[in-house]
Short mmCIF file of C-alpha atoms in Angstrom, two decimals:
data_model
loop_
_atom_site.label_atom_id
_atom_site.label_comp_id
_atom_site.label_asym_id
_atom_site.label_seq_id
_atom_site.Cartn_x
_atom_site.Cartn_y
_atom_site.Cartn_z
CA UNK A 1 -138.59 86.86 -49.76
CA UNK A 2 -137.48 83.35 -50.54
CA UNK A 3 -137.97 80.42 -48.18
CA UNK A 4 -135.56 78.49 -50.22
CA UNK A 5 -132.81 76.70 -48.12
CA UNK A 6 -134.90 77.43 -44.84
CA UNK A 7 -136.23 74.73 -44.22
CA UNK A 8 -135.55 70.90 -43.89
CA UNK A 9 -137.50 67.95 -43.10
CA UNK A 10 -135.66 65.58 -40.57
CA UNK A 11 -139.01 63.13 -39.87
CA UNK A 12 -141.28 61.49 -42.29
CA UNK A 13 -143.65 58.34 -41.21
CA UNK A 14 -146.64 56.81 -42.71
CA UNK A 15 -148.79 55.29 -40.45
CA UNK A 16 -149.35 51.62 -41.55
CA UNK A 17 -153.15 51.35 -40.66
CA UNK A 18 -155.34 51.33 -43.46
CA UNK A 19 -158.49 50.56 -41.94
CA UNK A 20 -158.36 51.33 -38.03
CA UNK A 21 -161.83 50.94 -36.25
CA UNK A 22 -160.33 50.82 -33.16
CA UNK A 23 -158.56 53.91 -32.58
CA UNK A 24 -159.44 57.81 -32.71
CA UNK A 25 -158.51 60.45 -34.76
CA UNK A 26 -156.54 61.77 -32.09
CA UNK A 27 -155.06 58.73 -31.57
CA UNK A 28 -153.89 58.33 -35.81
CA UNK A 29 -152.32 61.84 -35.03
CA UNK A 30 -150.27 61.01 -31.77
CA UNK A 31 -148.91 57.55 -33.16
CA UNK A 32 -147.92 59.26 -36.52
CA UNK A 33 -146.07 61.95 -34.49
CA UNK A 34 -144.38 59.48 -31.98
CA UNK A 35 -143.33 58.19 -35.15
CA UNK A 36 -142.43 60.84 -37.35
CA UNK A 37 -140.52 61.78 -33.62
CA UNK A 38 -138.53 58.82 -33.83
CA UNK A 39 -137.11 58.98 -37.59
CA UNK A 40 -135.85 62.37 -36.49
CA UNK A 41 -134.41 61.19 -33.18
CA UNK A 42 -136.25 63.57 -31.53
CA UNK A 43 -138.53 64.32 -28.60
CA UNK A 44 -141.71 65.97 -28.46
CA UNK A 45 -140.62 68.75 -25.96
CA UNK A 46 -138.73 69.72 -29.13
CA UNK A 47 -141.59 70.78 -30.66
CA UNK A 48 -142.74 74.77 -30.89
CA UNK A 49 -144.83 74.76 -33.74
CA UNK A 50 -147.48 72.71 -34.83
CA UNK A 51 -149.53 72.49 -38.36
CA UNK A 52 -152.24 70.67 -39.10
CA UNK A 53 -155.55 71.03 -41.47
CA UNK A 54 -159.64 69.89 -41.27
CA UNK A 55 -158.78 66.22 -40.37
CA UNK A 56 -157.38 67.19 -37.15
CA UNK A 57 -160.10 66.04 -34.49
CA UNK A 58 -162.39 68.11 -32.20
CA UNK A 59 -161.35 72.16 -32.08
CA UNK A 60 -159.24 71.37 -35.00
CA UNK A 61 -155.39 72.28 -33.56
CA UNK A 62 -155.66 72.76 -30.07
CA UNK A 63 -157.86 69.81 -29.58
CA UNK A 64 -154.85 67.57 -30.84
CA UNK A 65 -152.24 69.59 -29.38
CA UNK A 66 -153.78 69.24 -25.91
CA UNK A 67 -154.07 65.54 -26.40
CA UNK A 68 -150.23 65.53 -27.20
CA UNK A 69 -149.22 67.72 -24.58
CA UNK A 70 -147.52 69.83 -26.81
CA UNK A 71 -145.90 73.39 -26.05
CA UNK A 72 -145.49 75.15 -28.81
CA UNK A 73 -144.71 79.01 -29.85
CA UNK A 74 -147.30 78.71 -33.02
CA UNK A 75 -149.56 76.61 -34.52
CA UNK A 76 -151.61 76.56 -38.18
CA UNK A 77 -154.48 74.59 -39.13
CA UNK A 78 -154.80 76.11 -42.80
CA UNK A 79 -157.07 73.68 -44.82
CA UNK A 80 -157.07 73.76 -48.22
CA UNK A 81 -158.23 70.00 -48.91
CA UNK A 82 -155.91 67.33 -50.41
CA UNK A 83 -153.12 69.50 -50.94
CA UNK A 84 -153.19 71.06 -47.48
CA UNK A 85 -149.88 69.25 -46.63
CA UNK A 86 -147.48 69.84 -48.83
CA UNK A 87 -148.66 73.54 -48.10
CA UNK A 88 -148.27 72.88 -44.61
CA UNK A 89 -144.28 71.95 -45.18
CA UNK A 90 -144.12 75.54 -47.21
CA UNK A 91 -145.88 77.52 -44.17
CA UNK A 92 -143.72 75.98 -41.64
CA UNK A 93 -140.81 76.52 -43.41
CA UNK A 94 -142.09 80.53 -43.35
CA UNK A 95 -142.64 80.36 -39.99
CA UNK A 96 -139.31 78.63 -38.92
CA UNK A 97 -137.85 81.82 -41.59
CA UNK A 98 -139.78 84.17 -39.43
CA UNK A 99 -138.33 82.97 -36.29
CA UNK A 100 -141.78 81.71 -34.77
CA UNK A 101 -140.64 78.67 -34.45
CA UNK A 102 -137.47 75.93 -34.32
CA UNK A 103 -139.19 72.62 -34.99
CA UNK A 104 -142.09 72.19 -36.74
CA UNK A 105 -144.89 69.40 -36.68
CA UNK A 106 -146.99 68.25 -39.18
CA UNK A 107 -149.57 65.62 -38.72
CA UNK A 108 -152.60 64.26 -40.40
CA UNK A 109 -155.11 61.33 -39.52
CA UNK A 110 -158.29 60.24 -40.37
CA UNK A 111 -160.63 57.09 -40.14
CA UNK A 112 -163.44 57.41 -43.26
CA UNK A 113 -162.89 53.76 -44.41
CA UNK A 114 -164.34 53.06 -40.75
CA UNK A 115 -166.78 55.41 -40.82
CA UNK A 116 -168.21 54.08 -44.76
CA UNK A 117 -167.19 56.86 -46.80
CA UNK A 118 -167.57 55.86 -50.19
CA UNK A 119 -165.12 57.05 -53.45
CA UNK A 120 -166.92 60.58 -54.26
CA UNK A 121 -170.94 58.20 -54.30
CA UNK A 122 -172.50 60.76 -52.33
CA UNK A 123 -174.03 63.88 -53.28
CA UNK A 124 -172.76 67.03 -51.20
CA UNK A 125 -175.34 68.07 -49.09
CA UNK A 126 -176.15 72.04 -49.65
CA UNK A 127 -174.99 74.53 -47.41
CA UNK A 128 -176.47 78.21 -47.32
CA UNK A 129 -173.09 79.04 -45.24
CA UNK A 130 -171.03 78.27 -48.26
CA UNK A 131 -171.37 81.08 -50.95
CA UNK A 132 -171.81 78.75 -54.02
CA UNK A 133 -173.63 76.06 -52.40
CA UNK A 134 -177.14 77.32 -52.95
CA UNK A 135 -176.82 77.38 -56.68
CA UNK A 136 -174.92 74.38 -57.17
CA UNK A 137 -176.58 71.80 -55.28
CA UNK A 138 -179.68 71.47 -56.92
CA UNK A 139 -177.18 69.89 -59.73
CA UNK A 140 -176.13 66.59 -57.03
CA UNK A 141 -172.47 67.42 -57.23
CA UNK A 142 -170.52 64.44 -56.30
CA UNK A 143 -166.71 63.83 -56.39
CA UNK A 144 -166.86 61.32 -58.95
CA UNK A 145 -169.33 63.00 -61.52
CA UNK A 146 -167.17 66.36 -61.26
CA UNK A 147 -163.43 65.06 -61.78
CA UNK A 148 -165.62 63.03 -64.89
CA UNK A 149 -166.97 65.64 -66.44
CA UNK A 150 -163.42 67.05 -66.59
CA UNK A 151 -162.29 63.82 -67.84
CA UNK A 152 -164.85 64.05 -71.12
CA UNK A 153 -163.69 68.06 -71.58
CA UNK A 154 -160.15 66.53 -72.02
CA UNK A 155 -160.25 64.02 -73.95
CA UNK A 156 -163.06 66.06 -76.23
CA UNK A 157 -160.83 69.22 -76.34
CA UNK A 158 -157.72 66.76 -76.77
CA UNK A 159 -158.52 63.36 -77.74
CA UNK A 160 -157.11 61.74 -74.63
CA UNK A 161 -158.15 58.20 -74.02
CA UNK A 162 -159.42 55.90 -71.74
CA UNK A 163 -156.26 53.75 -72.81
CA UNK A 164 -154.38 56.82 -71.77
CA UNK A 165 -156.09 57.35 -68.67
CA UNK A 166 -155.55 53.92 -67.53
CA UNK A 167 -151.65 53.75 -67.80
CA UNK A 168 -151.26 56.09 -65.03
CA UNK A 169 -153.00 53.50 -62.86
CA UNK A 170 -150.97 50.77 -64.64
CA UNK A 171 -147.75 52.23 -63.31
CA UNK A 172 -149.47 53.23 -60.16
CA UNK A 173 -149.71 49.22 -59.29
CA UNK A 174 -146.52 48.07 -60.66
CA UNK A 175 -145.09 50.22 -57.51
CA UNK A 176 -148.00 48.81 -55.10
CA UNK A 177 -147.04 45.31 -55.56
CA UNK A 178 -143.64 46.31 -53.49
CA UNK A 179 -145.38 48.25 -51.24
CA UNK A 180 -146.36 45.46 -48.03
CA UNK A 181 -149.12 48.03 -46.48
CA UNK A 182 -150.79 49.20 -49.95
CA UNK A 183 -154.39 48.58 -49.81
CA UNK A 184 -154.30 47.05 -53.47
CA UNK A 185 -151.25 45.10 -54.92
CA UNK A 186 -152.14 43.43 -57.44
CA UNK A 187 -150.28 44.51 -60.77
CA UNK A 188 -153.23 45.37 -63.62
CA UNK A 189 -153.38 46.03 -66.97
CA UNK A 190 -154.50 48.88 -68.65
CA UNK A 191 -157.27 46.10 -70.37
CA UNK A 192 -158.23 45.91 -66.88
CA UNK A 193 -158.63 49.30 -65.97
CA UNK A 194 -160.98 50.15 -69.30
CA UNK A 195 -163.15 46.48 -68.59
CA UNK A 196 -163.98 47.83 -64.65
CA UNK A 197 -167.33 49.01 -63.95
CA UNK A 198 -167.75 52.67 -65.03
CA UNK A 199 -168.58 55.10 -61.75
CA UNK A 200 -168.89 58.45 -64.09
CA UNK A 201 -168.58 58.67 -67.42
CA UNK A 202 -165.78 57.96 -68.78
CA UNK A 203 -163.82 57.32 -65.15
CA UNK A 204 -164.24 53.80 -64.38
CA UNK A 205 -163.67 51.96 -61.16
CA UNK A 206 -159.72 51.86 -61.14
CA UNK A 207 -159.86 55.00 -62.51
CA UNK A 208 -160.49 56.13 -58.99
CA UNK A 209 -158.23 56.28 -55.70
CA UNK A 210 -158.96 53.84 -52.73
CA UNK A 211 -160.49 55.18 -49.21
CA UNK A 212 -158.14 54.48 -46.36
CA UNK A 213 -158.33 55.54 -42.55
CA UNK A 214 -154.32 56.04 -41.79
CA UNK A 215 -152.01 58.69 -41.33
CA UNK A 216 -148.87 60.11 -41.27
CA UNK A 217 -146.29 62.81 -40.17
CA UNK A 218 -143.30 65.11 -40.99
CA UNK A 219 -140.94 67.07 -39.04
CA UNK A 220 -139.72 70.51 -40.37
CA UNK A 221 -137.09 72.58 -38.80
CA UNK A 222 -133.97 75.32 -39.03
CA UNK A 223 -131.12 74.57 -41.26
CA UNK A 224 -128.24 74.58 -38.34
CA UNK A 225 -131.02 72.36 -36.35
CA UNK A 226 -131.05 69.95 -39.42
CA UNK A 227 -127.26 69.43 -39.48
CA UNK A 228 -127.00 68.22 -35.61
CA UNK A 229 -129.17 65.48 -36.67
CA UNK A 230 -128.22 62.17 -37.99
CA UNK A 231 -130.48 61.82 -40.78
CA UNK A 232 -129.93 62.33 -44.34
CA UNK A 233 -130.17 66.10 -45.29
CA UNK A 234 -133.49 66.59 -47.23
CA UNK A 235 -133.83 70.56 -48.19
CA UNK A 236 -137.18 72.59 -49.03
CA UNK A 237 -135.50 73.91 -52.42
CA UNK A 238 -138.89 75.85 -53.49
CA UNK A 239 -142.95 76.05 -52.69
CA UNK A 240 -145.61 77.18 -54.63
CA UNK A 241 -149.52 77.74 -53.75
CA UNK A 242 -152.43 79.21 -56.02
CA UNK A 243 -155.78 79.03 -56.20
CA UNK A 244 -158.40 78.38 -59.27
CA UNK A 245 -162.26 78.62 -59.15
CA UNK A 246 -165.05 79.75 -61.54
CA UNK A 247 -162.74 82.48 -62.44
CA UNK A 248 -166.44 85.00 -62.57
CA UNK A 249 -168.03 82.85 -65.29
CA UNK A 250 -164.60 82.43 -67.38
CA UNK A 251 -164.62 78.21 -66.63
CA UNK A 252 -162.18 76.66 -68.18
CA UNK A 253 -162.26 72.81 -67.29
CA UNK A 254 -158.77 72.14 -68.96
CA UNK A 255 -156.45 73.32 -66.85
CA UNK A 256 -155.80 73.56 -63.15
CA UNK A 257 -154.18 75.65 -60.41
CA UNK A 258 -150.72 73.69 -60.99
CA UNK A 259 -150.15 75.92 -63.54
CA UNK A 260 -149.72 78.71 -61.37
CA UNK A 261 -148.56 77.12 -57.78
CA UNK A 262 -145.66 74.71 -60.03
CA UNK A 263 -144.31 77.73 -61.98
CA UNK A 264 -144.34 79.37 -58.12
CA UNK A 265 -142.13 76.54 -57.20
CA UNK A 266 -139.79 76.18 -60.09
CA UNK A 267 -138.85 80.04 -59.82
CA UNK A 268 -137.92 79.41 -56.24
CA UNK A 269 -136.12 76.44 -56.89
CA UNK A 270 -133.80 77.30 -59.48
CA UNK A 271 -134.13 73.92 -61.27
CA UNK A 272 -135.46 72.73 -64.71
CA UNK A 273 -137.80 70.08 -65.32
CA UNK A 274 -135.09 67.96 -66.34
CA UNK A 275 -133.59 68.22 -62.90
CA UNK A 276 -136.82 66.49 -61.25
CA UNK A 277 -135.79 62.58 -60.66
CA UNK A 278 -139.02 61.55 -59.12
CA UNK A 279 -142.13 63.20 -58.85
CA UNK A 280 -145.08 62.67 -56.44
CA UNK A 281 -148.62 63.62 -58.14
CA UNK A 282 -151.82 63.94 -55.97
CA UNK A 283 -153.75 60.65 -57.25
CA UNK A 284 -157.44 61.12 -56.40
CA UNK A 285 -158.19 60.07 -59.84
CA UNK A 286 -156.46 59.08 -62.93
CA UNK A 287 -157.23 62.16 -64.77
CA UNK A 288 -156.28 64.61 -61.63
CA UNK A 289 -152.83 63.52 -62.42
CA UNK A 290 -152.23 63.73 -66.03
CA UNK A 291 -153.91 67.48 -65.70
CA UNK A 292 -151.05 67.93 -63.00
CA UNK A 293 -148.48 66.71 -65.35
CA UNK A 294 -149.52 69.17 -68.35
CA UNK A 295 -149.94 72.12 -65.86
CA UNK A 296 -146.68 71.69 -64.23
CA UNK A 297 -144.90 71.45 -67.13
CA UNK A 298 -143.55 68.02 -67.86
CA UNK A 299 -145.55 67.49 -70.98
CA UNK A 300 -147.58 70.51 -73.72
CA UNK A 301 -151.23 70.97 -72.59
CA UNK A 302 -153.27 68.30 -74.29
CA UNK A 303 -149.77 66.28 -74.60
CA UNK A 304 -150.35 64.13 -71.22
CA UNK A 305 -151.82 60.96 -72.74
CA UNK A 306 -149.48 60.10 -74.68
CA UNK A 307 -146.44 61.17 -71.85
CA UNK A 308 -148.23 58.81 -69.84
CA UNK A 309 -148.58 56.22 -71.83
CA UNK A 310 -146.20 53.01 -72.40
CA UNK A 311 -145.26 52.92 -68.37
CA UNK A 312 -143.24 56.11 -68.73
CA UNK A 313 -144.41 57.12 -64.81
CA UNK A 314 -143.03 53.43 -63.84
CA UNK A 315 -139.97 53.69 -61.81
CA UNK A 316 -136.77 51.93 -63.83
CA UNK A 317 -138.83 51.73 -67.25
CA UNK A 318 -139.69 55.53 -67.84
CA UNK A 319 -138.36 58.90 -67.93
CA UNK A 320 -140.42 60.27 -64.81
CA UNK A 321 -141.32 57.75 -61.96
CA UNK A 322 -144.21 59.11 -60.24
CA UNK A 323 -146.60 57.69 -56.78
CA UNK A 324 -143.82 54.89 -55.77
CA UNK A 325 -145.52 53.85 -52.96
CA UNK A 326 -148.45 53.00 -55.12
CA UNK A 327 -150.20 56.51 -54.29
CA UNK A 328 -153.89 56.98 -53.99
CA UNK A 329 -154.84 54.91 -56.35
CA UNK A 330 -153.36 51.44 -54.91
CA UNK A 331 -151.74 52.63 -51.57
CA UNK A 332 -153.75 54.38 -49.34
CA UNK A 333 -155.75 57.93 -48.80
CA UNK A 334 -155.95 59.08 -45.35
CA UNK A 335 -158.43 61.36 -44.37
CA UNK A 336 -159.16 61.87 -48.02
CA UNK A 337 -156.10 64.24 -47.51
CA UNK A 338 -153.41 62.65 -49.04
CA UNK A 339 -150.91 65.27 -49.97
CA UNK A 340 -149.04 64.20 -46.90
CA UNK A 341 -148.14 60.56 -48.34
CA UNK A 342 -147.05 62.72 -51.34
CA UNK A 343 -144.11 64.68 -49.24
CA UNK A 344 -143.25 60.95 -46.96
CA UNK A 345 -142.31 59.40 -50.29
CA UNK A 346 -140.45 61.84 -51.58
CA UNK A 347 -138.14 61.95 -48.74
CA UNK A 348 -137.94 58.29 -48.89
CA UNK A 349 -137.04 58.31 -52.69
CA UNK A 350 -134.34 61.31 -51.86
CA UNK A 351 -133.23 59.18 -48.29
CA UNK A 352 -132.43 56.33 -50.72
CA UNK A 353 -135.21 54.78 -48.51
CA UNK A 354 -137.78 53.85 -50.93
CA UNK A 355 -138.09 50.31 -51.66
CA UNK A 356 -135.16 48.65 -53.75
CA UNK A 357 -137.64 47.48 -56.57
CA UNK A 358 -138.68 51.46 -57.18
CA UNK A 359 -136.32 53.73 -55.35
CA UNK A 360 -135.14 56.01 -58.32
CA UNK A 361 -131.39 55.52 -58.95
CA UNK A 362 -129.33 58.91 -57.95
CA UNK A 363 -132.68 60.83 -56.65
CA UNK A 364 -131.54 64.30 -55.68
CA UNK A 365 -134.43 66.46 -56.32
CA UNK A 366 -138.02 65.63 -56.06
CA UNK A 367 -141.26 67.38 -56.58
CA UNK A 368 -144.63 66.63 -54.35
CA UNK A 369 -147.49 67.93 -55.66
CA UNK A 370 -151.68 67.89 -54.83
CA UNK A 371 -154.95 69.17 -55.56
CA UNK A 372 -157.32 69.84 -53.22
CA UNK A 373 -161.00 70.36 -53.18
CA UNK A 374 -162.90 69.36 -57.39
CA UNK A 375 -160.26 70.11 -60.35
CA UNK A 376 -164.38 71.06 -61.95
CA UNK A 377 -165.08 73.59 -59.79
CA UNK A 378 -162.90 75.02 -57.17
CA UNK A 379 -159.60 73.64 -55.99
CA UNK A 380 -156.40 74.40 -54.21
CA UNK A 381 -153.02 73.55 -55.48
CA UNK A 382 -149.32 72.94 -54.04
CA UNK A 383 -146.30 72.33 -55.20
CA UNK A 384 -143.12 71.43 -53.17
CA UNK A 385 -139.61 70.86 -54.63
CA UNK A 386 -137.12 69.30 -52.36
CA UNK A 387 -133.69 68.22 -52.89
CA UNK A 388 -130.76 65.95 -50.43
CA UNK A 389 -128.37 68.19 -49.64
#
C-alpha cells in the first residue's frame, strides 16, 4: 500500500547552534521542537506521535518525551544512522496512514563537537555484542579509512578523480557562503580541496564533512490536518528504504543501497529524474555523494565525476543544485546524524524559503536522500521525494 499523498510536513527548523557546551541533549531536542512547533503554528498538546533515533538522550524516546511532556498515541526510535531521518518522515507518514497517529514529531540533537569527536580519527572499539565486530576490529576500522578505501575502488574501477571529488565540495561552499550559521563559509577551490592535508588515502581534509553539536525538527501530519494550516503545502510524494551489507562474501564496494531505496521512491512517486528541481544528498564525505548520485540515477554508474564536475550541483549555474545550505561538508552535522538537515532544506527550497542567492527558481519537487552507517561495509539508505502541493 502506498503512503503517497499521506503525509505532509507543516514544521521544519534547524537549530542554529553549532557548538553548544552549555546545553543537554535533551535540551537540543526541546528547543528544536518548540521551534519546529512554531513554523507550524502549532502546540505541543497537538502532538500524538513522536519519532526519534540513537541521538535521542537517556532511554532513547521516552527519556525525551518525558522531558517534553508529551502525550502521544505512538512513538518510534528506529535508528538506522545518518539516514535515520528522512526514514523517520516515511514511518510517520505510515503511521499517520495507519491511523496511530494525527501529528507527528520528529526531532534530533546532539552535542559531539562539545564532547571532541573527531571526523571518523578514531578506531571503533570491538564489540563481541555486535555480530561482525569480532572479526573486523582487529583491522582498526575508522570512518575515514573505510569511506577511502571506497574512494580508491572508484576511481580504480572508474577513473574518477580527486579533481572530481573535489567539485562536489566546491559547490558545497559556494551555497555556505549565504548560509549565516554554516560552520565554514569560505568559498574554495577545487585547487584547494586537492592541496589540503590528506586524512585517508585519497580523501583529503575538505574531502570530509565538519562535526557540529546542533539540531533540528520536522512536523508530519494528515492531509485534511495540513490544509487548516497556514503554511505552504509540502507533500510526501514517495519513500524508499533498503539495506546493503557484505551481501555473504559477494562485496561489491561500487555501489550502495541508493540503488535500491531511490528506485523504492521513484516508483512511489510517479516522477522522472527530470522532474527533481533540487536534490539534498547525505554529505559525510565527498565521495558518499557522488556514489548517491550514480545509484539514484541522475548520472550511469562510473559517470558521477564528470556529472559533478564544472559546478553542475551549484544552485543557478548547473542542472541539479544539491546541499544549499552548504550540507555536511560546510554547514553543519548534528549528532553525526544529518539526514534531518537533508529533509529542513528541502522544504525550504520547495517553501520558496531558501536563501535568495540559492533558492532554486520554480522548486516543486525535491528529493532528500542519506546514508547511514560505512558505504564499505554496512549501511542504511533513504530516499524521500517531496513535492508543494
Amino acid at each position: 500500500m502506498s503512503i503517497k499523498g499521506q503525509g505532509y510536513i507543516v514544521g521544519a527548523f534547524e537549530h542554529p547552534t553549532r557548538k553548544a557546551p552549555d546545553l543537554s541533549v535533551a535540551q537540543i531536542h526541546a528547543e528544536s521542537a518548540a521551534g519546529a512547533l512554531a513554523d507550524a503554528g502549532l502546540t505541543k498538546d497537538d502532538i500524538d506521535g513522536y519519532f526519534c533515533a540513537g541521538d535521542a538522550a537517556g532511554m532513547g524516546p521516552i527519556s525525551v518525551v518525558d522531558y517534553m511532556n508529551l502525550r502521544l498515541s505512538w512513538l518510534d526510535s528506529t535508528d538506522v544512522g545518518g539516514t535515520s531521518y528522512i526514514g523517520a518522515v516515511g514511518h510517520a507518514t505510515a503511521a499517520i496512514m495507519a491511523g496511530k497517529c494525527n501529528i507527528a514529531l520528529i526531532t534530533l540533537g546532539g552535542r559531539p563537537r562539545s564532547e571532541g569527536v573527531q571526523t571518523g580519527t578514531g578506531q571503533r572499539a570491538g564489540n563481541p555484542q555486535v555480530a561482525d565486530s569480532p572479526w573486523e576490529s582487529h583491522f582498526s576500522p575508522a570512518t575515514t579509512n573505510v569511506y577511502g578505501m571506497v574512494a580508491a575502488r572508484h576511481m580504480h574501477e572508474y577513473g574518477t578523480t580527486s579533481e572530481q571529488l573535489a567539485w562536489i565540495k566546491v559547490a558545497a561552499s559556494h551555497h555556505a557562503q549565504w548560509n549565516e550559521h554554516a560552520m565554514l563559509r569560505n568559498v574554495v577551490t577545487v585547487e584547494e580541496v586537492v592541496n589540503s592535508p590528506m586524512v585517508s588515502t585519497p580523501l583529503h581534509r575538505l574531502d570530509c564533512c565538519v562535526i557540529s553539536d546542533g539540531g533540528g525538527a520536522l512536523i508530519v501530519t494528515r492531509p485534511e490536518i495540513a490544509k487548516t494550516l497556514k503554511r505552504p503545502l509540502v507533500k510526501v510524494r514517495g519513500h524508499g528504504e533498503s539495506w546493503k551489507g557484505q551481501m555473504g562474501g559477494d562485496v561489491d564496494l561500487s555501489y550502495s543501497g541508493a540503488r535500491w531505496s531511490g528506485a523504492s521512491a521513484f516508483a512511489e512517486a510517479g516522477v522522472k529524474h527530470a522532474d527533481i528541481k533540487y536534490a539534498s544528498i547525505y554529505d559525510s564525505f565527498t565521495i558518499t555523494v557522488l556514489m548517491q548520485l550514480e545509484d539514484l540515477g541522475f548520472c550511469e554508474k562510473g559517470q558521477g565525476g564528470k556529472f559533478v564536475a564544472d559546478g553542475n550541483l551549484i544552485s543557478g549555474v548547473g542542472k541539479l543544485p544539491f546541499n544549499t545550505d552548504g550540507g555536511g561538508l560546510c554547514n553543519n552535522h548534528p549528532a553525526n546524524r544529518g539526514g534531518i538537515t537533508k529533509v529542513i532544506e528541502a522544504v525550504r527550497q520547495l517553501r520558496g524559503e531558501a536563501h535568495p542567492k540559492v533558492q532554486v527558481p520554480n522548486c516543486d519537487i525535491a528529493l532528500a536522500h542519506g546514508t547511514g552507517g560505512l558505504l564499505g561495509s554496512r549501511h542504511g539508505s533513504s530516499t524521500l521525494i517531496l513535492e508543494r502541493e
